[in-house]
């Protein structure tokens, strides 16, 4: 942000110039800028006042100060400002910029009509409009030409919806984390805001479990090999007929005993003999074990039972293993060398191919493992190809050589421990799915250039921003190819791609995630209208309400209609259940279809039962909630929080119709401050009951749906409100929608310096007849979306 002066000016000089020289400033207004500029140079020792900054100071002194003096300074003077707010103390445009926080609160009050208070001088509508414009312009003064700040986006973790979509697009597995992962926090109305998406230890554990489950489903690996075990103790061996009292075989002369068994499969069989020897002569007991054509010598030096292990490859069928005692030695009454066999155990492991070759492999397996290794010599080549593609798509950028090397090394370790190629890929891909480069949308930190200009994000980072904005998921191959070729900043190619993206089935994710949160449709799941009063409302109707609004929003988006159609379209989507609930005829079946609303009071979002239900109480409508919803979501002028200790609207103390009770409630000056703005908007919707059905009476009371705003604007009913929003307030609505969508696209709240981007976005959309696709394209082309800025203190 540029300050008013290039070099600081002593406050005494500033006051001399702008308080004691009012006539000089009038000369400036009349075109004598050069004279005053020369005078300023004399006072400040060579400092130069930039022309537009001088204009801001003139605008403050000559246009805003008279309004403030008339309507504000009596209560918010230089020393004793009510509520701790002293507006008169900020006596230059520079001080307004520095005191932006309390000036923005003042702006909200003026815009809502809550200031000046009812017991002060009445502010005429034109003065109110002018004060709003001046405070907004001066408090948010920023040089939109000389490198405005693009804003800092906090490193963003994938939220639950983004994680599910990304896994589906990357792996091909629909893994739902809703029941396992903790819920995502919400900031600025959305659950994809970087500042609130933390990574608690519990979630990291869930990611590990999810990665194992996902890759286990995506890649087929054969079941564990079949095992065989045969144990003999005491042993019964063919040719063995001499047992001593200790239940073991004693071989006192050279000979052979044979173990026979049925091998259930071909594989490796391990035989464990428990042997001991009576030692004598000049050598230990020697024996040998034979299976088929292979013989393995065994030396028994021990006099206590000791395990001796041998292994053979055996085929399926009846097999025999021979144990032979080789070096019997005997001297009568002196030496007797013998072999003792105490125990025999045979175990086998089925021999299977290291590589899977099944015609019934899942599609995910074939897509992910597009290369296989026919033998160990091909392992590295296949692993690099498979993991290189997988990790590059998962990380949304080309994987580095060293990164790929570590993944291949991990896969090799699995292979070396007996794992198959498929198991090796499973483990390495699990590592990818718990990497920060997958779980977070990582962007390389950047510094401003020598000229202070912030650089643009690279093409792959831009592709990621675009895809998560419109699809809540990773870039597709086409978007990554465009990034690789450097085409994403070619306006023609970008518009063509955006057009394809919003027509893709994946764009339904944008509708569900952005529109549901912007319009607060997710609250529809928890509202509980009193069905004793509002008969016909049930869960089927509740679901149909939500579908209607989402399909309507999708229609406006996919067909590139003007965004103002969201407020005044003469069509909607219904199925038979919702049409019957609305009282509309000739709609049959469960399928939703486009229905004309011509000749009915309905049209646009404000007449959707979903919106009307989430802004009502269980037993009655709420003009306050509905008015606040319009201010928040359609005009972006949220009212301030209600003062403490304000009583609820109670039937017992207030009498008459709902409108009359609300007017009695507003008689309290503390209540009137906010309700004068909210209530008129809400009353315009009173012809719709608490579940969105049309009515002309509330009980015995005839509905009065007229409204009068603090600025003098009047309207009557839904038609009058709709006309107000689409004519007098259409620009405000478009800017509100642009700001909500920019917040969602960036994953951060907007700041004062985003005014430049919002001005440009709104102007660009206006020049293209407010078409939806141009709003999306303007957001993508904006500086906050294209660049990486910094966080101001």
Short mmCIF file of N, CA and C in Angstrom, two decimals, residues 427-552:
data_model
loop_
_atom_site.label_atom_id
_atom_site.label_comp_id
_atom_site.label_asym_id
_atom_site.label_seq_id
_atom_site.Cartn_x
_atom_site.Cartn_y
_atom_site.Cartn_z
N UNK A 427 2.91 -50.76 -1.41
CA UNK A 427 3.57 -50.09 -0.29
C UNK A 427 4.10 -48.73 -0.71
N UNK A 428 4.74 -48.65 -1.88
CA UNK A 428 5.29 -47.38 -2.35
C UNK A 428 4.18 -46.36 -2.60
N UNK A 429 3.06 -46.81 -3.14
CA UNK A 429 1.95 -45.89 -3.39
C UNK A 429 1.29 -45.44 -2.09
N UNK A 430 1.27 -46.29 -1.09
CA UNK A 430 0.79 -45.86 0.22
C UNK A 430 1.64 -44.71 0.75
N UNK A 431 2.95 -44.81 0.54
CA UNK A 431 3.86 -43.74 0.97
C UNK A 431 3.52 -42.43 0.27
N UNK A 432 3.14 -42.51 -1.01
CA UNK A 432 2.76 -41.31 -1.76
C UNK A 432 1.51 -40.69 -1.15
N UNK A 433 0.56 -41.52 -0.76
CA UNK A 433 -0.73 -41.01 -0.26
C UNK A 433 -0.64 -40.39 1.13
N UNK A 434 0.46 -40.59 1.85
CA UNK A 434 0.62 -39.92 3.14
C UNK A 434 1.72 -38.86 3.08
N UNK A 435 2.19 -38.57 1.87
CA UNK A 435 3.20 -37.52 1.71
C UNK A 435 2.56 -36.14 1.85
N UNK A 436 3.27 -35.17 2.44
CA UNK A 436 2.74 -33.80 2.48
C UNK A 436 2.46 -33.24 1.09
N UNK A 437 3.20 -33.71 0.08
CA UNK A 437 2.98 -33.20 -1.28
C UNK A 437 1.66 -33.68 -1.86
N UNK A 438 1.07 -34.72 -1.27
CA UNK A 438 -0.26 -35.15 -1.68
C UNK A 438 -1.33 -34.54 -0.78
N UNK A 439 -1.11 -34.58 0.52
CA UNK A 439 -2.13 -34.14 1.47
C UNK A 439 -2.29 -32.62 1.51
N UNK A 440 -1.25 -31.90 1.09
CA UNK A 440 -1.30 -30.44 1.08
C UNK A 440 -1.11 -29.94 -0.35
N UNK A 441 -1.67 -28.79 -0.62
CA UNK A 441 -1.44 -28.14 -1.90
C UNK A 441 -0.21 -27.25 -1.76
N UNK A 442 0.95 -27.87 -1.97
CA UNK A 442 2.22 -27.21 -1.72
C UNK A 442 2.58 -26.30 -2.90
N UNK A 443 2.96 -25.06 -2.57
CA UNK A 443 3.45 -24.12 -3.58
C UNK A 443 4.81 -23.60 -3.13
N UNK A 444 5.71 -23.49 -4.07
CA UNK A 444 7.07 -23.03 -3.74
C UNK A 444 7.01 -21.58 -3.25
N UNK A 445 7.60 -21.28 -2.09
CA UNK A 445 7.60 -19.90 -1.59
C UNK A 445 8.34 -18.97 -2.55
N UNK A 446 7.82 -17.77 -2.69
CA UNK A 446 8.41 -16.81 -3.61
C UNK A 446 8.67 -15.49 -2.91
N UNK A 447 9.66 -14.78 -3.39
CA UNK A 447 9.98 -13.45 -2.88
C UNK A 447 9.72 -12.44 -3.99
N UNK A 448 9.40 -11.22 -3.58
CA UNK A 448 9.19 -10.16 -4.56
C UNK A 448 10.49 -9.84 -5.28
N UNK A 449 10.37 -9.40 -6.53
CA UNK A 449 11.54 -9.01 -7.29
C UNK A 449 12.11 -7.69 -6.79
N UNK A 450 13.20 -7.24 -7.39
CA UNK A 450 13.83 -5.99 -6.99
C UNK A 450 12.88 -4.81 -7.16
N UNK A 451 11.95 -4.93 -8.10
CA UNK A 451 10.98 -3.87 -8.33
C UNK A 451 9.76 -3.98 -7.43
N UNK A 452 9.78 -4.97 -6.52
CA UNK A 452 8.66 -5.15 -5.60
C UNK A 452 7.51 -5.96 -6.17
N UNK A 453 7.63 -6.38 -7.41
CA UNK A 453 6.55 -7.13 -8.05
C UNK A 453 6.59 -8.59 -7.61
N UNK A 454 5.45 -9.10 -7.18
CA UNK A 454 5.36 -10.51 -6.78
C UNK A 454 5.25 -11.38 -8.03
N UNK A 455 6.02 -12.44 -8.10
CA UNK A 455 5.98 -13.31 -9.28
C UNK A 455 4.71 -14.15 -9.33
N UNK A 456 4.41 -14.65 -10.50
CA UNK A 456 3.27 -15.53 -10.66
C UNK A 456 3.60 -16.94 -10.16
N UNK A 457 2.57 -17.66 -9.75
CA UNK A 457 2.77 -19.08 -9.43
C UNK A 457 3.10 -19.80 -10.73
N UNK A 458 3.78 -20.95 -10.63
CA UNK A 458 4.13 -21.64 -11.87
C UNK A 458 2.90 -22.32 -12.47
N UNK A 459 3.08 -22.86 -13.66
CA UNK A 459 1.95 -23.40 -14.41
C UNK A 459 1.30 -24.59 -13.71
N UNK A 460 2.10 -25.44 -13.07
CA UNK A 460 1.52 -26.59 -12.38
C UNK A 460 0.74 -26.14 -11.15
N UNK A 461 1.24 -25.16 -10.44
CA UNK A 461 0.52 -24.63 -9.29
C UNK A 461 -0.78 -23.95 -9.73
N UNK A 462 -0.72 -23.27 -10.87
CA UNK A 462 -1.93 -22.64 -11.41
C UNK A 462 -2.94 -23.70 -11.82
N UNK A 463 -2.47 -24.78 -12.45
CA UNK A 463 -3.38 -25.87 -12.83
C UNK A 463 -4.06 -26.45 -11.59
N UNK A 464 -3.31 -26.59 -10.50
CA UNK A 464 -3.87 -27.11 -9.26
C UNK A 464 -4.91 -26.16 -8.69
N UNK A 465 -4.61 -24.87 -8.70
CA UNK A 465 -5.59 -23.89 -8.21
C UNK A 465 -6.88 -23.96 -9.02
N UNK A 466 -6.77 -24.07 -10.33
CA UNK A 466 -7.95 -24.11 -11.19
C UNK A 466 -8.77 -25.37 -10.91
N UNK A 467 -8.11 -26.52 -10.84
CA UNK A 467 -8.84 -27.77 -10.70
C UNK A 467 -9.53 -27.88 -9.34
N UNK A 468 -8.88 -27.42 -8.27
CA UNK A 468 -9.53 -27.50 -6.96
C UNK A 468 -10.62 -26.44 -6.82
N UNK A 469 -10.53 -25.37 -7.58
CA UNK A 469 -11.58 -24.35 -7.61
C UNK A 469 -12.84 -24.92 -8.26
N UNK A 470 -12.70 -25.51 -9.44
CA UNK A 470 -13.87 -25.93 -10.21
C UNK A 470 -14.27 -27.39 -9.99
N UNK A 471 -13.32 -28.24 -9.61
CA UNK A 471 -13.62 -29.66 -9.49
C UNK A 471 -13.39 -30.21 -8.09
N UNK A 472 -12.86 -29.42 -7.18
CA UNK A 472 -12.51 -29.91 -5.84
C UNK A 472 -11.65 -31.15 -5.92
N UNK A 473 -10.73 -31.16 -6.87
CA UNK A 473 -9.90 -32.34 -7.08
C UNK A 473 -8.65 -31.96 -7.87
N UNK A 474 -7.81 -32.96 -8.12
CA UNK A 474 -6.55 -32.79 -8.82
C UNK A 474 -6.78 -32.43 -10.29
N UNK A 475 -5.77 -31.84 -10.94
CA UNK A 475 -5.89 -31.55 -12.37
C UNK A 475 -6.00 -32.84 -13.18
N UNK A 476 -6.77 -32.80 -14.25
CA UNK A 476 -6.80 -33.95 -15.15
C UNK A 476 -5.58 -33.90 -16.07
N UNK A 477 -5.43 -34.93 -16.90
CA UNK A 477 -4.24 -35.02 -17.75
C UNK A 477 -4.15 -33.86 -18.72
N UNK A 478 -5.31 -33.40 -19.22
CA UNK A 478 -5.30 -32.28 -20.17
C UNK A 478 -4.78 -31.01 -19.50
N UNK A 479 -5.24 -30.76 -18.29
CA UNK A 479 -4.79 -29.56 -17.57
C UNK A 479 -3.30 -29.63 -17.27
N UNK A 480 -2.81 -30.82 -16.92
CA UNK A 480 -1.38 -30.98 -16.66
C UNK A 480 -0.56 -30.83 -17.94
N UNK A 481 -1.11 -31.31 -19.06
CA UNK A 481 -0.40 -31.11 -20.34
C UNK A 481 -0.33 -29.63 -20.69
N UNK A 482 -1.42 -28.91 -20.47
CA UNK A 482 -1.42 -27.46 -20.73
C UNK A 482 -0.39 -26.77 -19.84
N UNK A 483 -0.29 -27.21 -18.59
CA UNK A 483 0.72 -26.64 -17.69
C UNK A 483 2.12 -26.95 -18.21
N UNK A 484 2.34 -28.18 -18.65
CA UNK A 484 3.65 -28.58 -19.16
C UNK A 484 4.04 -27.73 -20.38
N UNK A 485 3.05 -27.38 -21.19
CA UNK A 485 3.32 -26.61 -22.41
C UNK A 485 3.25 -25.10 -22.17
N UNK A 486 2.94 -24.69 -20.94
CA UNK A 486 2.88 -23.26 -20.63
C UNK A 486 1.72 -22.55 -21.27
N UNK A 487 0.56 -23.22 -21.36
CA UNK A 487 -0.58 -22.67 -22.09
C UNK A 487 -1.68 -22.10 -21.20
N UNK A 488 -1.52 -22.18 -19.89
CA UNK A 488 -2.63 -21.81 -19.01
C UNK A 488 -2.84 -20.31 -18.88
N UNK A 489 -1.94 -19.52 -19.40
CA UNK A 489 -2.15 -18.07 -19.38
C UNK A 489 -2.47 -17.53 -20.77
N UNK A 490 -2.71 -18.43 -21.69
CA UNK A 490 -3.23 -18.06 -23.01
C UNK A 490 -4.74 -17.92 -22.85
N UNK A 491 -5.26 -16.68 -22.94
CA UNK A 491 -6.66 -16.41 -22.61
C UNK A 491 -7.62 -17.27 -23.43
N UNK A 492 -7.37 -17.42 -24.72
CA UNK A 492 -8.27 -18.20 -25.56
C UNK A 492 -8.31 -19.65 -25.10
N UNK A 493 -7.13 -20.23 -24.88
CA UNK A 493 -7.07 -21.63 -24.46
C UNK A 493 -7.65 -21.81 -23.07
N UNK A 494 -7.42 -20.83 -22.19
CA UNK A 494 -7.95 -20.91 -20.84
C UNK A 494 -9.48 -20.89 -20.86
N UNK A 495 -10.08 -19.98 -21.63
CA UNK A 495 -11.53 -19.90 -21.70
C UNK A 495 -12.13 -21.18 -22.26
N UNK A 496 -11.47 -21.75 -23.27
CA UNK A 496 -11.97 -23.00 -23.83
C UNK A 496 -11.92 -24.12 -22.78
N UNK A 497 -10.83 -24.17 -22.03
CA UNK A 497 -10.71 -25.20 -21.00
C UNK A 497 -11.72 -24.99 -19.88
N UNK A 498 -11.90 -23.75 -19.45
CA UNK A 498 -12.89 -23.47 -18.41
C UNK A 498 -14.27 -23.86 -18.88
N UNK A 499 -14.58 -23.58 -20.16
CA UNK A 499 -15.87 -23.97 -20.70
C UNK A 499 -16.08 -25.48 -20.63
N UNK A 500 -15.03 -26.24 -20.96
CA UNK A 500 -15.15 -27.70 -20.88
C UNK A 500 -15.26 -28.16 -19.43
N UNK A 501 -14.56 -27.48 -18.54
CA UNK A 501 -14.58 -27.90 -17.14
C UNK A 501 -15.94 -27.70 -16.49
N UNK A 502 -16.62 -26.58 -16.79
CA UNK A 502 -17.90 -26.34 -16.14
C UNK A 502 -19.02 -27.18 -16.76
N UNK A 503 -18.76 -27.77 -17.91
CA UNK A 503 -19.73 -28.69 -18.50
C UNK A 503 -19.44 -30.14 -18.13
N UNK A 504 -18.27 -30.39 -17.52
CA UNK A 504 -17.90 -31.74 -17.12
C UNK A 504 -18.75 -32.19 -15.94
N UNK A 505 -19.02 -33.50 -15.84
CA UNK A 505 -19.73 -34.01 -14.66
C UNK A 505 -19.02 -33.65 -13.35
N UNK A 506 -17.69 -33.47 -13.40
CA UNK A 506 -16.96 -33.12 -12.19
C UNK A 506 -17.36 -31.75 -11.65
N UNK A 507 -17.94 -30.90 -12.50
CA UNK A 507 -18.34 -29.57 -12.05
C UNK A 507 -19.47 -29.64 -11.03
N UNK A 508 -20.15 -30.78 -10.93
CA UNK A 508 -21.19 -30.91 -9.90
C UNK A 508 -20.59 -30.78 -8.51
N UNK A 509 -19.27 -31.05 -8.39
CA UNK A 509 -18.60 -30.89 -7.09
C UNK A 509 -18.54 -29.41 -6.71
N UNK A 510 -18.30 -28.54 -7.70
CA UNK A 510 -18.30 -27.10 -7.44
C UNK A 510 -19.68 -26.66 -6.99
N UNK A 511 -20.70 -27.16 -7.66
CA UNK A 511 -22.07 -26.80 -7.30
C UNK A 511 -22.35 -27.23 -5.86
N UNK A 512 -21.99 -28.46 -5.55
CA UNK A 512 -22.30 -29.00 -4.22
C UNK A 512 -21.49 -28.31 -3.13
N UNK A 513 -20.22 -28.04 -3.40
CA UNK A 513 -19.36 -27.48 -2.36
C UNK A 513 -19.48 -25.96 -2.25
N UNK A 514 -19.48 -25.25 -3.38
CA UNK A 514 -19.58 -23.80 -3.30
C UNK A 514 -21.02 -23.36 -3.04
N UNK A 515 -21.94 -23.77 -3.90
CA UNK A 515 -23.31 -23.29 -3.77
C UNK A 515 -23.94 -23.71 -2.45
N UNK A 516 -23.70 -24.94 -2.03
CA UNK A 516 -24.30 -25.41 -0.77
C UNK A 516 -23.84 -24.58 0.42
N UNK A 517 -22.57 -24.17 0.39
CA UNK A 517 -22.05 -23.40 1.52
C UNK A 517 -22.41 -21.92 1.39
N UNK A 518 -22.32 -21.38 0.18
CA UNK A 518 -22.69 -19.98 -0.02
C UNK A 518 -24.15 -19.75 0.38
N UNK A 519 -25.04 -20.64 -0.04
CA UNK A 519 -26.47 -20.47 0.23
C UNK A 519 -26.89 -21.11 1.54
N UNK A 520 -25.93 -21.70 2.26
CA UNK A 520 -26.18 -22.32 3.58
C UNK A 520 -27.16 -23.50 3.48
N UNK A 521 -27.11 -24.22 2.35
CA UNK A 521 -28.02 -25.35 2.17
C UNK A 521 -27.68 -26.51 3.08
N UNK A 522 -26.43 -26.59 3.55
CA UNK A 522 -26.08 -27.70 4.44
C UNK A 522 -26.87 -27.65 5.74
N UNK A 523 -27.36 -26.46 6.09
CA UNK A 523 -28.18 -26.34 7.30
C UNK A 523 -29.54 -27.02 7.13
N UNK A 524 -29.90 -27.30 5.87
CA UNK A 524 -31.18 -27.95 5.62
C UNK A 524 -31.25 -29.32 6.29
N UNK A 525 -30.10 -29.94 6.49
CA UNK A 525 -30.06 -31.27 7.10
C UNK A 525 -30.47 -31.24 8.57
N UNK A 526 -30.31 -30.10 9.21
CA UNK A 526 -30.54 -30.05 10.66
C UNK A 526 -31.78 -29.28 11.07
N UNK A 527 -32.42 -28.55 10.14
CA UNK A 527 -33.63 -27.81 10.52
C UNK A 527 -34.76 -28.80 10.75
N UNK A 528 -35.62 -28.48 11.69
CA UNK A 528 -36.71 -29.37 12.05
C UNK A 528 -38.02 -28.60 12.12
N UNK A 529 -38.64 -28.28 10.97
CA UNK A 529 -39.95 -27.61 11.03
C UNK A 529 -40.98 -28.47 11.77
N UNK A 530 -41.88 -27.81 12.45
CA UNK A 530 -42.91 -28.52 13.21
C UNK A 530 -43.93 -29.09 12.22
N UNK A 531 -43.90 -30.41 12.05
CA UNK A 531 -44.76 -31.05 11.04
C UNK A 531 -46.23 -31.09 11.47
N UNK A 532 -46.50 -30.74 12.72
CA UNK A 532 -47.91 -30.61 13.12
C UNK A 532 -48.51 -29.35 12.52
N UNK A 533 -47.65 -28.34 12.30
CA UNK A 533 -48.10 -27.09 11.70
C UNK A 533 -47.92 -27.14 10.19
N UNK A 534 -46.80 -27.65 9.76
CA UNK A 534 -46.46 -27.65 8.33
C UNK A 534 -46.54 -29.08 7.80
N UNK A 535 -47.79 -29.52 7.62
CA UNK A 535 -48.03 -30.89 7.16
C UNK A 535 -47.55 -31.03 5.71
N UNK A 536 -47.04 -32.20 5.42
CA UNK A 536 -46.52 -32.45 4.07
C UNK A 536 -45.01 -32.38 4.00
N UNK A 537 -44.40 -31.71 4.98
CA UNK A 537 -42.94 -31.66 5.01
C UNK A 537 -42.41 -32.96 5.60
N UNK A 538 -41.49 -33.60 4.88
CA UNK A 538 -40.85 -34.82 5.37
C UNK A 538 -39.45 -34.90 4.77
N UNK A 539 -38.75 -35.98 5.05
CA UNK A 539 -37.37 -36.10 4.58
C UNK A 539 -37.28 -36.16 3.07
N UNK A 540 -38.27 -36.74 2.42
CA UNK A 540 -38.27 -36.77 0.95
C UNK A 540 -38.35 -35.36 0.38
N UNK A 541 -39.22 -34.55 0.96
CA UNK A 541 -39.35 -33.15 0.51
C UNK A 541 -38.09 -32.37 0.85
N UNK A 542 -37.52 -32.63 2.02
CA UNK A 542 -36.28 -31.96 2.42
C UNK A 542 -35.19 -32.21 1.37
N UNK A 543 -35.01 -33.46 0.97
CA UNK A 543 -33.99 -33.79 -0.04
C UNK A 543 -34.32 -33.14 -1.37
N UNK A 544 -35.59 -33.13 -1.73
CA UNK A 544 -35.99 -32.53 -3.01
C UNK A 544 -35.72 -31.03 -3.03
N UNK A 545 -35.92 -30.37 -1.90
CA UNK A 545 -35.62 -28.93 -1.81
C UNK A 545 -34.15 -28.65 -2.16
N UNK A 546 -33.28 -29.46 -1.57
CA UNK A 546 -31.85 -29.25 -1.81
C UNK A 546 -31.50 -29.51 -3.27
N UNK A 547 -32.04 -30.59 -3.82
CA UNK A 547 -31.75 -30.94 -5.22
C UNK A 547 -32.24 -29.84 -6.15
N UNK A 548 -33.41 -29.28 -5.89
CA UNK A 548 -33.94 -28.21 -6.72
C UNK A 548 -32.93 -27.06 -6.84
N UNK A 549 -32.43 -26.61 -5.71
CA UNK A 549 -31.54 -25.45 -5.71
C UNK A 549 -30.22 -25.75 -6.40
N UNK A 550 -29.68 -26.93 -6.14
CA UNK A 550 -28.39 -27.28 -6.76
C UNK A 550 -28.53 -27.47 -8.26
N UNK A 551 -29.61 -28.09 -8.71
CA UNK A 551 -29.80 -28.25 -10.15
C UNK A 551 -30.07 -26.91 -10.83
N UNK A 552 -30.76 -26.04 -10.16
CA UNK A 552 -31.00 -24.70 -10.70
C UNK A 552 -29.69 -23.93 -10.84
#
